[in-house]
mmCIF file of C-alpha atoms in Angstrom:
data_model
loop_
_atom_site.group_PDB
_atom_site.id
_atom_site.type_symbol
_atom_site.label_atom_id
_atom_site.label_comp_id
_atom_site.label_asym_id
_atom_site.label_seq_id
_atom_site.Cartn_x
_atom_site.Cartn_y
_atom_site.Cartn_z
ATOM 1 C CA MET A 1 7.514 2.849 -39.239
ATOM 2 C CA ALA A 2 9.952 0.659 -37.373
ATOM 3 C CA GLN A 3 9.982 1.101 -33.638
ATOM 4 C CA ARG A 4 13.347 0.766 -32.019
ATOM 5 C CA VAL A 5 14.436 -0.286 -28.587
ATOM 6 C CA THR A 6 15.987 2.478 -26.520
ATOM 7 C CA ALA A 7 18.143 2.374 -23.428
ATOM 8 C CA TRP A 8 15.008 3.023 -21.373
ATOM 9 C CA VAL A 9 14.237 -0.685 -21.597
ATOM 10 C CA GLY A 10 16.714 -1.001 -18.733
ATOM 11 C CA TRP A 11 14.067 0.486 -16.464
ATOM 12 C CA VAL A 12 11.791 -2.417 -17.301
ATOM 13 C CA TRP A 13 14.567 -4.885 -16.447
ATOM 14 C CA PHE A 14 14.990 -2.943 -13.187
ATOM 15 C CA ALA A 15 11.243 -3.241 -12.589
ATOM 16 C CA ALA A 16 11.329 -6.998 -13.227
ATOM 17 C CA PHE A 17 14.244 -7.424 -10.829
ATOM 18 C CA ALA A 18 12.591 -5.194 -8.206
ATOM 19 C CA ILE A 19 9.338 -7.149 -8.505
ATOM 20 C CA MET A 20 11.247 -10.367 -7.886
ATOM 21 C CA VAL A 21 13.037 -8.869 -4.870
ATOM 22 C CA GLN A 22 9.749 -7.631 -3.449
ATOM 23 C CA GLY A 23 8.262 -11.053 -4.061
ATOM 24 C CA LEU A 24 11.085 -12.690 -2.095
ATOM 25 C CA PHE A 25 10.735 -10.189 0.736
ATOM 26 C CA ASN A 26 6.968 -10.751 0.804
ATOM 27 C CA ILE A 27 7.527 -14.509 0.995
ATOM 28 C CA ILE A 28 10.030 -14.117 3.846
ATOM 29 C CA SER A 29 7.987 -11.596 5.834
ATOM 30 C CA GLY A 30 4.833 -13.599 5.174
ATOM 31 C CA ALA A 31 6.470 -16.783 6.460
ATOM 32 C CA VAL A 32 7.656 -14.974 9.581
ATOM 33 C CA ALA A 33 4.145 -13.652 10.172
ATOM 34 C CA ALA A 34 2.414 -16.954 9.378
ATOM 35 C CA PHE A 35 4.626 -19.076 11.611
ATOM 36 C CA SER A 36 5.151 -16.618 14.468
ATOM 37 C CA PRO A 37 2.951 -16.227 17.500
ATOM 38 C CA LYS A 38 -0.586 -15.443 16.500
ATOM 39 C CA THR A 39 -0.677 -11.814 17.639
ATOM 40 C CA VAL A 40 1.501 -8.731 17.556
ATOM 41 C CA VAL A 41 1.194 -5.540 19.544
ATOM 42 C CA SER A 42 1.035 -2.378 17.459
ATOM 43 C CA TRP A 43 0.460 1.313 18.058
ATOM 44 C CA SER A 44 -2.710 2.822 16.648
ATOM 45 C CA PRO A 45 -4.259 6.294 16.903
ATOM 46 C CA ASN A 46 -6.511 4.926 19.647
ATOM 47 C CA GLY A 47 -3.655 3.413 21.652
ATOM 48 C CA ILE A 48 -2.220 -0.095 21.587
ATOM 49 C CA ALA A 49 -3.809 -2.631 19.241
ATOM 50 C CA VAL A 50 -3.377 -6.402 19.197
ATOM 51 C CA VAL A 51 -3.326 -7.700 15.616
ATOM 52 C CA ASP A 52 -3.578 -11.297 14.343
ATOM 53 C CA VAL A 53 -0.870 -11.616 11.713
ATOM 54 C CA SER A 54 -0.958 -15.285 10.728
ATOM 55 C CA THR A 55 -3.647 -14.873 8.051
ATOM 56 C CA TRP A 56 -1.976 -11.713 6.799
ATOM 57 C CA GLY A 57 1.270 -13.702 6.542
ATOM 58 C CA TRP A 58 -0.346 -16.245 4.212
ATOM 59 C CA VAL A 59 -1.694 -13.422 2.060
ATOM 60 C CA GLN A 60 1.787 -11.881 1.892
ATOM 61 C CA MET A 61 3.341 -15.223 0.939
ATOM 62 C CA ALA A 62 0.793 -15.799 -1.844
ATOM 63 C CA LEU A 63 1.344 -12.281 -3.159
ATOM 64 C CA GLY A 64 5.095 -12.854 -2.996
ATOM 65 C CA VAL A 65 4.878 -16.042 -5.062
ATOM 66 C CA LEU A 66 2.781 -14.254 -7.693
ATOM 67 C CA LEU A 67 5.217 -11.313 -7.780
ATOM 68 C CA LEU A 68 8.153 -13.684 -8.200
ATOM 69 C CA PHE A 69 6.374 -15.520 -11.015
ATOM 70 C CA VAL A 70 5.473 -12.330 -12.893
ATOM 71 C CA GLY A 71 9.038 -11.023 -12.483
ATOM 72 C CA PHE A 72 10.385 -14.085 -14.293
ATOM 73 C CA ALA A 73 7.724 -13.660 -16.979
ATOM 74 C CA LEU A 74 8.756 -10.013 -17.463
ATOM 75 C CA PHE A 75 12.363 -11.087 -17.985
ATOM 76 C CA ALA A 76 11.107 -13.534 -20.607
ATOM 77 C CA GLY A 77 9.342 -10.679 -22.415
ATOM 78 C CA ARG A 78 5.821 -12.059 -22.111
ATOM 79 C CA GLY A 79 3.201 -9.503 -23.167
ATOM 80 C CA TRP A 80 0.637 -10.536 -20.585
ATOM 81 C CA ALA A 81 3.213 -10.209 -17.811
ATOM 82 C CA ARG A 82 3.310 -6.438 -18.055
ATOM 83 C CA VAL A 83 -0.431 -6.081 -17.433
ATOM 84 C CA PHE A 84 -0.398 -8.730 -14.713
ATOM 85 C CA ALA A 85 2.632 -7.052 -13.105
ATOM 86 C CA VAL A 86 0.893 -3.670 -12.992
ATOM 87 C CA VAL A 87 -2.135 -5.244 -11.290
ATOM 88 C CA LEU A 88 0.021 -7.149 -8.785
ATOM 89 C CA VAL A 89 2.157 -4.111 -7.985
ATOM 90 C CA ILE A 90 -0.999 -2.088 -7.281
ATOM 91 C CA VAL A 91 -2.221 -4.890 -4.990
ATOM 92 C CA ASN A 92 1.193 -4.924 -3.289
ATOM 93 C CA LEU A 93 1.019 -1.140 -2.942
ATOM 94 C CA LEU A 94 -2.329 -1.439 -1.163
ATOM 95 C CA ALA A 95 -1.001 -4.263 1.017
ATOM 96 C CA GLN A 96 1.938 -2.090 2.062
ATOM 97 C CA PHE A 97 -0.463 0.691 3.048
ATOM 98 C CA VAL A 98 -2.277 -1.822 5.255
ATOM 99 C CA SER A 99 1.058 -2.878 6.796
ATOM 100 C CA LEU A 100 2.157 0.722 7.360
ATOM 101 C CA PRO A 101 1.271 0.856 11.091
ATOM 102 C CA ILE A 102 3.099 -2.406 11.819
ATOM 103 C CA THR A 103 6.258 -1.995 9.695
ATOM 104 C CA PRO A 104 6.437 1.687 8.751
ATOM 105 C CA TRP A 105 9.976 1.883 7.330
ATOM 106 C CA TRP A 106 9.732 -1.232 5.203
ATOM 107 C CA SER A 107 6.247 -0.293 4.006
ATOM 108 C CA LEU A 108 7.370 3.199 2.987
ATOM 109 C CA THR A 109 10.369 1.769 1.147
ATOM 110 C CA ALA A 110 8.173 -0.765 -0.662
ATOM 111 C CA ILE A 111 5.620 1.924 -1.562
ATOM 112 C CA VAL A 112 8.283 4.133 -3.142
ATOM 113 C CA LEU A 113 9.730 1.139 -4.995
ATOM 114 C CA ASP A 114 6.245 0.201 -6.216
ATOM 115 C CA PHE A 115 5.800 3.659 -7.718
ATOM 116 C CA PHE A 116 9.105 3.339 -9.604
ATOM 117 C CA ILE A 117 8.045 -0.104 -10.843
ATOM 118 C CA LEU A 118 4.678 1.211 -12.016
ATOM 119 C CA TRP A 119 6.356 4.089 -13.813
ATOM 120 C CA ALA A 120 8.815 1.787 -15.577
ATOM 121 C CA LEU A 121 6.149 -0.696 -16.639
ATOM 122 C CA THR A 122 3.618 1.836 -17.862
ATOM 123 C CA VAL A 123 5.995 4.224 -19.637
ATOM 124 C CA HIS A 124 8.609 1.856 -21.079
ATOM 125 C CA GLY A 125 7.046 -1.607 -20.816
ATOM 126 C CA ASP A 126 6.235 -1.927 -24.501
ATOM 127 C CA GLU A 127 9.944 -2.028 -25.380
ATOM 128 C CA VAL A 128 10.503 -5.370 -23.652
ATOM 129 C CA ALA A 129 8.845 -7.431 -26.380
ATOM 130 C CA ARG A 130 10.929 -5.651 -29.028
ATOM 131 C CA ALA A 131 14.121 -6.163 -27.016
ATOM 132 C CA ASN A 132 13.555 -9.925 -26.829
ATOM 133 C CA ARG A 133 13.218 -10.328 -30.605
#
């Protein structure tokens, strides 16, 4: 039985592009955090909290580089990239939950985008390899 490529493969291209955009934003926000003053004041349920963001910035930059790399690999139709992308998007999802108290609007936007990316990669990701043939 021949499997055909449907128009849903566009969602995977969207996911690859969105992963690359999130990677770039992670690199930029990570660089700002890594090279800014060492602490930031944030609200917490217990009052005001002082948070060291330089280490978190380096983590964000590393995650951003990996997301950018896997986005390019998804565009190339690499089979391993889909699995690696799902793992990285889940890690990014968790990282955005950690960042939620500091940057709530961006974190919520990234979380919603991560869910769309996960949906596209898990439901329609197998069509990418067939589309690149």
